[in-house]
Short mmCIF file of C-alpha atoms in Angstrom, two decimals:
data_model
loop_
_atom_site.label_atom_id
_atom_site.label_comp_id
_atom_site.label_asym_id
_atom_site.label_seq_id
_atom_site.Cartn_x
_atom_site.Cartn_y
_atom_site.Cartn_z
CA MET A 1043 9.25 -30.04 1.58
CA THR A 1044 5.90 -31.30 2.88
CA LYS A 1045 5.66 -34.22 5.21
CA ARG A 1046 4.06 -37.30 3.64
CA ARG A 1047 1.30 -38.88 5.73
CA ALA A 1048 1.89 -42.50 6.73
CA ARG A 1049 -0.39 -45.08 5.14
CA PRO A 1050 -3.01 -46.38 7.56
CA LYS A 1051 -2.47 -49.87 8.93
CA THR A 1052 -6.06 -50.42 10.09
CA VAL A 1053 -9.51 -49.46 8.87
CA ALA A 1054 -10.01 -47.37 12.02
CA GLU A 1055 -6.82 -45.42 11.19
CA TYR A 1056 -8.04 -44.95 7.61
CA ILE A 1057 -11.37 -43.53 8.75
CA ALA A 1058 -9.75 -41.31 11.39
CA GLY A 1059 -7.46 -39.85 8.73
CA ALA A 1060 -10.27 -39.11 6.26
CA ALA A 1061 -11.89 -35.71 5.80
CA PRO A 1062 -14.45 -34.91 8.52
CA LYS A 1063 -17.37 -34.95 6.02
CA ALA A 1064 -16.37 -38.40 4.79
CA ARG A 1065 -15.96 -40.08 8.18
CA PRO A 1066 -19.66 -40.68 8.98
CA MET A 1067 -20.18 -42.12 5.49
CA LEU A 1068 -17.17 -44.40 5.83
CA ARG A 1069 -18.40 -45.60 9.23
CA LEU A 1070 -21.80 -46.47 7.74
CA ILE A 1071 -20.22 -48.42 4.91
CA ARG A 1072 -17.94 -50.25 7.32
CA ARG A 1073 -20.88 -51.22 9.55
CA ALA A 1074 -22.92 -52.40 6.57
CA VAL A 1075 -20.10 -54.59 5.26
CA ARG A 1076 -19.30 -56.04 8.68
CA ALA A 1077 -22.99 -56.80 9.35
CA ALA A 1078 -23.43 -58.43 5.93
CA ALA A 1079 -20.20 -60.45 6.21
CA PRO A 1080 -19.42 -60.94 9.90
CA ARG A 1081 -16.76 -63.59 9.16
CA ALA A 1082 -14.94 -61.41 6.64
CA GLU A 1083 -11.41 -60.30 7.38
CA GLU A 1084 -10.91 -56.55 7.53
CA ARG A 1085 -7.65 -55.25 6.05
CA VAL A 1086 -6.09 -52.27 4.36
CA SER A 1087 -4.99 -52.93 0.79
CA TYR A 1088 -3.88 -50.38 -1.81
CA GLY A 1089 -4.15 -47.83 1.00
CA MET A 1090 -7.90 -48.34 1.52
CA PRO A 1091 -10.22 -50.57 3.58
CA TYR A 1092 -10.71 -54.02 2.12
CA TYR A 1093 -12.77 -57.07 3.09
CA THR A 1094 -12.07 -60.66 2.21
CA TYR A 1095 -13.95 -63.90 2.79
CA HIS A 1096 -13.07 -66.82 0.52
CA GLY A 1097 -11.80 -64.10 -1.82
CA ARG A 1098 -12.32 -60.39 -2.30
CA LEU A 1099 -15.62 -58.86 -1.20
CA ALA A 1100 -15.31 -55.08 -1.33
CA TYR A 1101 -13.17 -51.98 -0.88
CA PHE A 1102 -14.17 -48.43 0.02
CA ALA A 1103 -12.37 -45.10 0.01
CA ALA A 1104 -12.78 -41.39 0.59
CA PHE A 1105 -11.92 -38.81 -2.05
CA ARG A 1106 -12.08 -35.03 -2.15
CA GLU A 1107 -15.71 -34.78 -3.31
CA HIS A 1108 -17.12 -38.26 -2.70
CA VAL A 1109 -16.84 -41.67 -1.08
CA SER A 1110 -16.59 -44.74 -3.30
CA PHE A 1111 -17.58 -48.34 -2.70
CA PHE A 1112 -15.90 -50.91 -4.92
CA PHE A 1113 -17.79 -54.18 -4.99
CA MET A 1114 -16.28 -57.32 -6.36
CA GLY A 1115 -18.35 -59.86 -8.17
CA SER A 1116 -18.89 -61.83 -11.31
CA PRO A 1117 -20.44 -60.27 -14.40
CA ALA A 1118 -23.65 -62.14 -13.49
CA LEU A 1119 -23.71 -60.50 -10.06
CA ARG A 1120 -23.13 -57.04 -11.55
CA THR A 1121 -25.93 -57.67 -14.06
CA ARG A 1122 -28.27 -58.85 -11.30
CA PHE A 1123 -27.85 -55.58 -9.42
CA ALA A 1124 -27.47 -53.27 -12.43
CA ALA A 1125 -30.77 -51.46 -11.94
CA SER A 1126 -30.22 -51.02 -8.19
CA VAL A 1127 -26.76 -49.50 -8.56
CA ALA A 1128 -27.32 -47.49 -11.75
CA ARG A 1129 -27.75 -44.12 -10.03
CA TYR A 1130 -24.47 -44.56 -8.10
CA ARG A 1131 -22.36 -46.42 -10.67
CA THR A 1132 -19.41 -44.70 -12.26
CA SER A 1133 -17.71 -47.80 -13.67
CA LYS A 1134 -18.21 -51.55 -13.81
CA ALA A 1135 -17.99 -52.09 -10.05
CA THR A 1136 -17.60 -48.61 -8.53
CA LEU A 1137 -20.36 -46.78 -6.72
CA ARG A 1138 -19.87 -43.12 -5.88
CA PHE A 1139 -21.64 -41.16 -3.15
CA PRO A 1140 -21.05 -37.39 -3.05
CA LEU A 1141 -19.95 -36.13 0.37
CA GLY A 1142 -22.88 -35.31 2.60
CA THR A 1143 -25.37 -37.53 0.76
CA ARG A 1144 -27.18 -40.57 2.08
CA VAL A 1145 -25.26 -43.86 1.88
CA PRO A 1146 -27.48 -46.70 0.58
CA VAL A 1147 -26.61 -49.04 3.45
CA ALA A 1148 -29.23 -51.68 2.55
CA LEU A 1149 -27.92 -51.85 -1.02
CA ILE A 1150 -24.32 -52.22 0.17
CA ALA A 1151 -25.40 -55.04 2.50
CA LYS A 1152 -27.21 -56.82 -0.36
CA LEU A 1153 -24.18 -56.54 -2.63
CA VAL A 1154 -21.84 -57.89 0.05
CA LYS A 1155 -24.17 -60.77 0.99
CA ALA A 1156 -24.48 -61.76 -2.66
CA ARG A 1157 -20.70 -61.70 -3.04
CA VAL A 1158 -20.28 -63.81 0.11
CA LYS A 1159 -22.60 -66.45 -1.41
CA GLU A 1160 -20.73 -66.28 -4.69
CA ASN A 1161 -17.37 -66.76 -2.94
CA GLU A 1162 -18.67 -69.60 -0.77
CA ALA A 1163 -19.99 -71.40 -3.85
CA ARG A 1164 -16.55 -71.14 -5.49
CA SER A 1165 -14.69 -72.45 -2.41
#
């Protein structure tokens, strides 16, 4: 019987437990989100890093071959950024970055800032 790894309780624990190739990418995403939304609360939800500020902002996670960024937002927000995210998009709100590739930090920051504005307007 194999020992099951405990779920991380913090984002730092999540990143530390990720594959070595994913860690630098996860750190970049974390920094981009925190810089774009300094008042956001950092949590772990569904076993992955999650940010909230007047509602959900974004999640990110490491997988075997890639790192994903899951941005929340209205259909209007997704449409507004459709061209910018097209090369990374794998579903409605999921961006995928193969391990070892460049993380589009500026794009992530723009998405998060736009979502912050959207959430503030709703509050």
